[in-house]
Each structure stands twice: as structure tokens, then as C-alpha cells.
Amino acid sequence: MYTITRESFSSLAALRKNSKALQWKSVFILPEWMQTWWQHFHTNPEPHLVSIHYENRVIGIAPLQINNKVASLVGGDDVCDYLDFVVLPGFEGHFFKAILDELHRQGVTQLRLGLVRPDSTVMTELIGIARQYGARVTISQEDVTSEMPLPATFDEYLNALNTKQRHEVRRKLRRLQEAGKIEYRFINNAETDTMLETFFHLFSLARGEKARFMTPEMTAFFHSLSKVMSDAGLIRFGKLEIDSQPAAIVMCFDYNDIMYLYNSGFDPQFDSLSVGLMSKVLAIQESIRQGRKRFEFLKGNEIYKERLGGQEIPLYRCLIDIN
């Protein structure tokens, strides 16, 4: 028989540290990330964080929020590219049956889940179990994310691109090197504050939708997120300088052998040198050098992602009407 325990963000962090078998598959469902999102964007009085215990072990965590009889995962589409539950492999059936029973007891009538990957436990396990319970399930594709496996060397990466894109990347790299004194540094947690200032400066030079994204509320979230992810040892900044002047920067998160390209900015005066694109190429190069296994361009179907080798993965939204 299973038991359910209410948790806090701090107790989830302790569970992550002590329960090595639990599958915290992405950076977006780490306790530090969820707590930061909650502090800046929540609309409910408190989250509904629960762990499921079966045969004296924790088999999963449901980081939920409940509002007007509707439950959803903690997080938002604008800053969390995709979400999921945390489940011990092999115990998915026990976990999701317990969650559905818990939600029914709480009077929840609908579970709104998204965005989720096709390999999420939502898609691979929960949907089938919910249908067995007689729940009505609606699935729709909402977006895409892009990713690629990383080879052992940068030359292997270039050779995997099609002929045209390989030629373009090499040509742009040569042109960049000829433009002046070029320095690219992949900077870890020690210089987060300085790098964040550079990031905000270059981001402020953007136009259109990108410029509108960085509201005061979003700026505060980025400050908090950078601090907690730096403390966790997970943040990376890739800064490109031309003649000692910042030209472009990428903000990444380095977790579980995956490099997540989260956001970026560049100085439009260097646009002719494709510094925005080249900062991402150099981030890929450095990720390979550091032995990472996958590079995630994350949500959105921007053409540069495909040109740099990204493979699109659909992202879904799932609505489960609970009887």
C-alpha cells in the first residue's frame, strides 16, 4: 500500500540529494528551478507538492499546483521549456494510480499538463493509466524543442552537418577570426554576477518580441534563477569578445551531461559577423570539449537550430478530465 507525504521545496531538494534512483530528468523540474518560478510567478497560496511512498521507499514526486479544481505542474511555458513528474523507474504504475487517487480526494476535476516531451512520463505512462481509469484525455501538439547528440570532437560535429551548413559555419568562423582579437570564454558559476550584467546589457539591445520579453518581473526572475543555479553549480555563460568588447553571450545550464542553451544576446553592431550564431557554435564546441553528451537548443522552431544540427522534438499539452 502506498502513502502520500506533503513536501516543501526544501524537502524536495533533500530528497533529490538522498534518493539517487529518482529520475530528475531535466533542469526545469529541479527543486531550485521550481522554487524560483514559484516565488516570482505563482498565483496560488501554496503549492501542492507530494511524494509517494511504496514499500518503504519514495517512488515519485508530483510537484503540483491546484486552483479551482484544476491541477497542473509547477512551472510556466514562458520560462520552463517542458515539465514532467519525478518517478522511480519501474514504479510508474503505482505512482500514477496513487496520484490520480490523491487528486480525486482533493476534488480535482482536471489535470492540465504541458508542455511535455514525447518521452516524458506523462506521455509514456500517465495517459494510458488515466484512460484505464475512465478519464477523458485530450492531447495536442503546442510547440517543438530542438536537440542533438554531441560527438567526441568538434570536427566530427562539423562533418555531421550538411555540406552547405558545414561550409557556412567554417566560413563564418574564419571571418570572425579575421575581424580582430577574438576571445571566447565559457564561464562557470564564479563570475555569475558579472556575466549577468553583460547578458542584460546585450539583451537590452534586442528588438521586437525578444525586447518585450525582458519585463521588470522577468528580469527579477533571471536574477534569482542565476543565483540559485550558480549556487547549485549548474549555470554557464559563453561570452564572445571582439577586441575586448562584448559582442555576444549565451546563458546555458549544464546538467546531467546535457548543455541547455537557455537564452542569448548580442550587439547589433557586430551583426555582419553573425556573432549571435557564432556564440552558439562556440558553445557547442566548448560543450564537446567538456564531454557533454547532448546539446539542447530548447523550445522554438528558429531556423538556425536546424542549420546547426538540431533535431526537432514535438512538445504536447495534455488535458485529463478526471471522473
Short mmCIF file of N, CA and C in Angstrom, two decimals, residues 80-187:
data_model
loop_
_atom_site.label_atom_id
_atom_site.label_comp_id
_atom_site.label_asym_id
_atom_site.label_seq_id
_atom_site.Cartn_x
_atom_site.Cartn_y
_atom_site.Cartn_z
N CYS A 80 9.85 27.78 -18.54
CA CYS A 80 10.10 26.35 -18.35
C CYS A 80 9.76 25.65 -19.66
N ASP A 81 10.75 25.22 -20.38
CA ASP A 81 10.51 24.74 -21.75
C ASP A 81 9.68 23.47 -21.79
N TYR A 82 9.85 22.58 -20.82
CA TYR A 82 8.99 21.41 -20.70
C TYR A 82 9.07 20.89 -19.28
N LEU A 83 8.04 20.15 -18.87
CA LEU A 83 7.90 19.71 -17.49
C LEU A 83 7.62 18.21 -17.43
N ASP A 84 7.60 17.68 -16.21
CA ASP A 84 7.28 16.27 -16.03
C ASP A 84 7.19 15.97 -14.54
N PHE A 85 6.76 14.76 -14.23
CA PHE A 85 6.82 14.25 -12.87
C PHE A 85 8.20 13.63 -12.63
N VAL A 86 8.48 13.33 -11.37
CA VAL A 86 9.72 12.66 -10.99
C VAL A 86 9.35 11.26 -10.50
N VAL A 87 9.77 10.23 -11.24
CA VAL A 87 9.29 8.88 -10.96
C VAL A 87 10.46 7.89 -10.94
N LEU A 88 10.40 6.98 -9.99
CA LEU A 88 11.38 5.89 -9.91
C LEU A 88 11.08 4.89 -11.02
N PRO A 89 12.04 4.60 -11.90
CA PRO A 89 11.79 3.65 -13.00
C PRO A 89 11.28 2.31 -12.47
N GLY A 90 10.26 1.80 -13.15
CA GLY A 90 9.67 0.53 -12.77
C GLY A 90 8.47 0.65 -11.84
N PHE A 91 8.24 1.86 -11.31
CA PHE A 91 7.14 2.07 -10.37
C PHE A 91 6.13 3.08 -10.91
N GLU A 92 6.15 3.30 -12.21
CA GLU A 92 5.27 4.31 -12.79
C GLU A 92 3.79 3.99 -12.56
N GLY A 93 3.42 2.73 -12.68
CA GLY A 93 2.02 2.35 -12.49
C GLY A 93 1.54 2.66 -11.09
N HIS A 94 2.30 2.23 -10.09
CA HIS A 94 1.93 2.50 -8.70
C HIS A 94 1.86 4.01 -8.45
N PHE A 95 2.84 4.75 -8.98
CA PHE A 95 2.91 6.18 -8.74
C PHE A 95 1.70 6.91 -9.30
N PHE A 96 1.40 6.69 -10.57
CA PHE A 96 0.32 7.46 -11.18
C PHE A 96 -1.06 7.05 -10.69
N LYS A 97 -1.24 5.80 -10.33
CA LYS A 97 -2.51 5.41 -9.72
C LYS A 97 -2.70 6.13 -8.39
N ALA A 98 -1.61 6.25 -7.63
CA ALA A 98 -1.69 6.96 -6.36
C ALA A 98 -1.99 8.44 -6.58
N ILE A 99 -1.39 9.04 -7.60
CA ILE A 99 -1.62 10.46 -7.89
C ILE A 99 -3.06 10.70 -8.31
N LEU A 100 -3.60 9.84 -9.17
CA LEU A 100 -4.98 10.01 -9.59
C LEU A 100 -5.94 9.87 -8.41
N ASP A 101 -5.66 8.92 -7.51
CA ASP A 101 -6.49 8.78 -6.31
C ASP A 101 -6.40 10.03 -5.44
N GLU A 102 -5.18 10.56 -5.28
CA GLU A 102 -4.98 11.77 -4.47
C GLU A 102 -5.73 12.96 -5.05
N LEU A 103 -5.65 13.14 -6.34
CA LEU A 103 -6.34 14.27 -6.97
C LEU A 103 -7.86 14.13 -6.83
N HIS A 104 -8.34 12.91 -6.96
CA HIS A 104 -9.78 12.68 -6.78
C HIS A 104 -10.20 13.06 -5.36
N ARG A 105 -9.38 12.70 -4.36
CA ARG A 105 -9.69 13.06 -2.97
C ARG A 105 -9.66 14.57 -2.77
N GLN A 106 -8.81 15.25 -3.51
CA GLN A 106 -8.70 16.70 -3.40
C GLN A 106 -9.81 17.43 -4.15
N GLY A 107 -10.66 16.68 -4.84
CA GLY A 107 -11.75 17.28 -5.59
C GLY A 107 -11.34 17.84 -6.93
N VAL A 108 -10.16 17.45 -7.41
CA VAL A 108 -9.66 17.93 -8.71
C VAL A 108 -10.46 17.26 -9.83
N THR A 109 -10.90 18.06 -10.79
CA THR A 109 -11.67 17.52 -11.91
C THR A 109 -10.88 17.49 -13.21
N GLN A 110 -9.78 18.24 -13.26
CA GLN A 110 -8.98 18.25 -14.50
C GLN A 110 -7.50 18.40 -14.16
N LEU A 111 -6.69 17.67 -14.90
CA LEU A 111 -5.23 17.75 -14.81
C LEU A 111 -4.74 18.34 -16.12
N ARG A 112 -4.14 19.54 -16.06
CA ARG A 112 -3.62 20.21 -17.25
C ARG A 112 -2.10 20.13 -17.24
N LEU A 113 -1.55 19.43 -18.20
CA LEU A 113 -0.12 19.15 -18.21
C LEU A 113 0.51 19.62 -19.51
N GLY A 114 1.49 20.44 -19.40
CA GLY A 114 2.21 20.91 -20.56
C GLY A 114 3.16 22.01 -20.16
N LEU A 115 4.12 22.18 -21.01
CA LEU A 115 4.43 21.38 -22.17
C LEU A 115 5.21 20.14 -21.74
N VAL A 116 5.02 19.02 -22.46
CA VAL A 116 5.71 17.78 -22.12
C VAL A 116 6.29 17.15 -23.38
N ARG A 117 7.41 16.47 -23.20
CA ARG A 117 8.07 15.78 -24.31
C ARG A 117 7.40 14.43 -24.56
N PRO A 118 7.61 13.86 -25.76
CA PRO A 118 7.05 12.53 -26.03
C PRO A 118 7.64 11.44 -25.15
N ASP A 119 8.87 11.65 -24.61
CA ASP A 119 9.47 10.65 -23.73
C ASP A 119 9.23 10.97 -22.26
N SER A 120 8.35 11.92 -21.96
CA SER A 120 8.01 12.23 -20.58
C SER A 120 7.17 11.10 -19.98
N THR A 121 7.16 11.02 -18.65
CA THR A 121 6.31 10.02 -18.01
C THR A 121 4.84 10.33 -18.23
N VAL A 122 4.51 11.60 -18.47
CA VAL A 122 3.13 11.96 -18.79
C VAL A 122 2.67 11.22 -20.03
N MET A 123 3.51 11.27 -21.08
CA MET A 123 3.13 10.68 -22.36
C MET A 123 3.29 9.16 -22.37
N THR A 124 4.35 8.65 -21.75
CA THR A 124 4.62 7.22 -21.83
C THR A 124 3.85 6.39 -20.83
N GLU A 125 3.43 6.99 -19.71
CA GLU A 125 2.80 6.22 -18.65
C GLU A 125 1.44 6.76 -18.21
N LEU A 126 1.39 8.03 -17.84
CA LEU A 126 0.17 8.57 -17.22
C LEU A 126 -1.04 8.50 -18.13
N ILE A 127 -0.87 8.82 -19.40
CA ILE A 127 -2.01 8.86 -20.31
C ILE A 127 -2.72 7.51 -20.37
N GLY A 128 -1.95 6.44 -20.50
CA GLY A 128 -2.56 5.11 -20.56
C GLY A 128 -3.26 4.74 -19.27
N ILE A 129 -2.65 5.06 -18.14
CA ILE A 129 -3.25 4.75 -16.84
C ILE A 129 -4.52 5.56 -16.63
N ALA A 130 -4.48 6.83 -17.02
CA ALA A 130 -5.67 7.68 -16.88
C ALA A 130 -6.83 7.14 -17.70
N ARG A 131 -6.56 6.69 -18.90
CA ARG A 131 -7.62 6.13 -19.75
C ARG A 131 -8.18 4.85 -19.14
N GLN A 132 -7.34 4.05 -18.50
CA GLN A 132 -7.82 2.85 -17.82
C GLN A 132 -8.76 3.22 -16.67
N TYR A 133 -8.52 4.35 -16.08
CA TYR A 133 -9.38 4.86 -15.00
C TYR A 133 -10.68 5.45 -15.53
N GLY A 134 -10.81 5.52 -16.84
CA GLY A 134 -12.02 6.09 -17.42
C GLY A 134 -11.96 7.58 -17.65
N ALA A 135 -10.77 8.17 -17.47
CA ALA A 135 -10.62 9.60 -17.68
C ALA A 135 -10.60 9.92 -19.17
N ARG A 136 -11.08 11.11 -19.52
CA ARG A 136 -11.01 11.57 -20.91
C ARG A 136 -9.72 12.36 -21.10
N VAL A 137 -8.95 11.94 -22.11
CA VAL A 137 -7.63 12.53 -22.34
C VAL A 137 -7.62 13.25 -23.68
N THR A 138 -7.16 14.49 -23.69
CA THR A 138 -7.01 15.26 -24.92
C THR A 138 -5.55 15.68 -25.05
N ILE A 139 -4.97 15.40 -26.22
CA ILE A 139 -3.55 15.69 -26.46
C ILE A 139 -3.44 16.57 -27.69
N SER A 140 -2.66 17.63 -27.59
CA SER A 140 -2.42 18.49 -28.75
C SER A 140 -0.96 18.92 -28.77
N GLN A 141 -0.38 18.96 -29.98
CA GLN A 141 0.98 19.47 -30.08
C GLN A 141 0.95 20.99 -30.05
N GLU A 142 1.79 21.58 -29.18
CA GLU A 142 1.79 23.02 -28.99
C GLU A 142 3.05 23.69 -29.52
N ASP A 143 4.16 22.97 -29.55
CA ASP A 143 5.43 23.60 -29.90
C ASP A 143 6.43 22.50 -30.22
N VAL A 144 7.68 22.89 -30.40
CA VAL A 144 8.77 21.94 -30.59
C VAL A 144 9.96 22.40 -29.77
N THR A 145 10.81 21.45 -29.41
CA THR A 145 12.13 21.75 -28.87
C THR A 145 13.14 21.11 -29.80
N SER A 146 14.38 21.57 -29.75
CA SER A 146 15.42 21.04 -30.64
C SER A 146 16.62 20.62 -29.83
N GLU A 147 17.22 19.52 -30.25
CA GLU A 147 18.39 18.99 -29.55
C GLU A 147 19.23 18.18 -30.52
N MET A 148 20.43 17.86 -30.07
CA MET A 148 21.29 16.98 -30.87
C MET A 148 22.28 16.26 -29.96
N PRO A 149 22.61 15.01 -30.29
CA PRO A 149 23.67 14.33 -29.56
C PRO A 149 25.02 14.96 -29.94
N LEU A 150 25.94 14.97 -29.00
CA LEU A 150 27.25 15.56 -29.25
C LEU A 150 28.28 14.46 -29.48
N PRO A 151 29.09 14.60 -30.53
CA PRO A 151 30.14 13.62 -30.80
C PRO A 151 31.36 13.87 -29.92
N ALA A 152 32.42 13.14 -30.18
CA ALA A 152 33.62 13.26 -29.34
C ALA A 152 34.47 14.47 -29.70
N THR A 153 34.37 14.95 -30.94
CA THR A 153 35.20 16.08 -31.35
C THR A 153 34.38 17.09 -32.15
N PHE A 154 34.89 18.32 -32.20
CA PHE A 154 34.22 19.38 -32.95
C PHE A 154 34.27 19.09 -34.44
N ASP A 155 35.36 18.51 -34.92
CA ASP A 155 35.43 18.15 -36.34
C ASP A 155 34.36 17.15 -36.71
N GLU A 156 34.09 16.19 -35.82
CA GLU A 156 33.01 15.24 -36.08
C GLU A 156 31.67 15.96 -36.15
N TYR A 157 31.48 16.93 -35.28
CA TYR A 157 30.24 17.71 -35.32
C TYR A 157 30.10 18.42 -36.66
N LEU A 158 31.14 19.11 -37.10
CA LEU A 158 31.08 19.83 -38.37
C LEU A 158 30.82 18.87 -39.53
N ASN A 159 31.47 17.73 -39.50
CA ASN A 159 31.30 16.76 -40.60
C ASN A 159 29.89 16.17 -40.64
N ALA A 160 29.17 16.22 -39.52
CA ALA A 160 27.81 15.71 -39.49
C ALA A 160 26.81 16.69 -40.09
N LEU A 161 27.19 17.98 -40.22
CA LEU A 161 26.32 18.96 -40.86
C LEU A 161 26.27 18.70 -42.36
N ASN A 162 25.21 19.16 -43.02
CA ASN A 162 25.20 19.01 -44.47
C ASN A 162 26.27 19.91 -45.08
N THR A 163 26.59 19.67 -46.33
CA THR A 163 27.72 20.35 -46.97
C THR A 163 27.58 21.85 -46.92
N LYS A 164 26.40 22.36 -47.22
CA LYS A 164 26.20 23.80 -47.24
C LYS A 164 26.40 24.42 -45.86
N GLN A 165 25.80 23.82 -44.84
CA GLN A 165 25.90 24.39 -43.50
C GLN A 165 27.31 24.25 -42.93
N ARG A 166 27.98 23.16 -43.24
CA ARG A 166 29.37 22.99 -42.80
C ARG A 166 30.24 24.09 -43.40
N HIS A 167 30.05 24.36 -44.68
CA HIS A 167 30.81 25.42 -45.35
C HIS A 167 30.50 26.77 -44.72
N GLU A 168 29.22 27.04 -44.43
CA GLU A 168 28.82 28.32 -43.86
C GLU A 168 29.43 28.52 -42.46
N VAL A 169 29.38 27.49 -41.63
CA VAL A 169 29.93 27.62 -40.28
C VAL A 169 31.43 27.88 -40.34
N ARG A 170 32.14 27.15 -41.17
CA ARG A 170 33.59 27.34 -41.27
C ARG A 170 33.91 28.72 -41.84
N ARG A 171 33.13 29.17 -42.81
CA ARG A 171 33.39 30.48 -43.40
C ARG A 171 33.16 31.59 -42.37
N LYS A 172 32.09 31.46 -41.60
CA LYS A 172 31.79 32.49 -40.61
C LYS A 172 32.79 32.47 -39.46
N LEU A 173 33.28 31.30 -39.11
CA LEU A 173 34.31 31.23 -38.08
C LEU A 173 35.60 31.92 -38.57
N ARG A 174 35.97 31.67 -39.83
CA ARG A 174 37.17 32.32 -40.38
C ARG A 174 36.99 33.83 -40.41
N ARG A 175 35.84 34.30 -40.86
CA ARG A 175 35.59 35.73 -40.95
C ARG A 175 35.62 36.38 -39.57
N LEU A 176 35.11 35.66 -38.58
CA LEU A 176 35.15 36.17 -37.21
C LEU A 176 36.59 36.31 -36.74
N GLN A 177 37.42 35.31 -37.00
CA GLN A 177 38.81 35.35 -36.57
C GLN A 177 39.58 36.48 -37.25
N GLU A 178 39.16 36.85 -38.45
CA GLU A 178 39.85 37.91 -39.20
C GLU A 178 39.40 39.31 -38.79
N ALA A 179 38.35 39.40 -37.95
CA ALA A 179 37.75 40.70 -37.63
C ALA A 179 38.51 41.46 -36.54
N GLY A 180 39.35 40.77 -35.80
CA GLY A 180 40.07 41.42 -34.71
C GLY A 180 40.53 40.38 -33.71
N LYS A 181 40.85 40.85 -32.50
CA LYS A 181 41.25 39.94 -31.45
C LYS A 181 40.00 39.28 -30.87
N ILE A 182 39.88 37.98 -31.07
CA ILE A 182 38.69 37.24 -30.67
C ILE A 182 38.98 36.45 -29.39
N GLU A 183 38.10 36.58 -28.44
CA GLU A 183 38.18 35.77 -27.23
C GLU A 183 36.80 35.21 -26.91
N TYR A 184 36.76 33.91 -26.66
CA TYR A 184 35.51 33.28 -26.25
C TYR A 184 35.80 32.50 -24.97
N ARG A 185 35.04 32.80 -23.95
CA ARG A 185 35.21 32.10 -22.68
C ARG A 185 33.88 31.49 -22.25
N PHE A 186 33.96 30.26 -21.80
CA PHE A 186 32.80 29.58 -21.23
C PHE A 186 32.97 29.66 -19.73
N ILE A 187 32.19 30.51 -19.09
CA ILE A 187 32.44 30.93 -17.73
C ILE A 187 31.47 30.23 -16.79
#
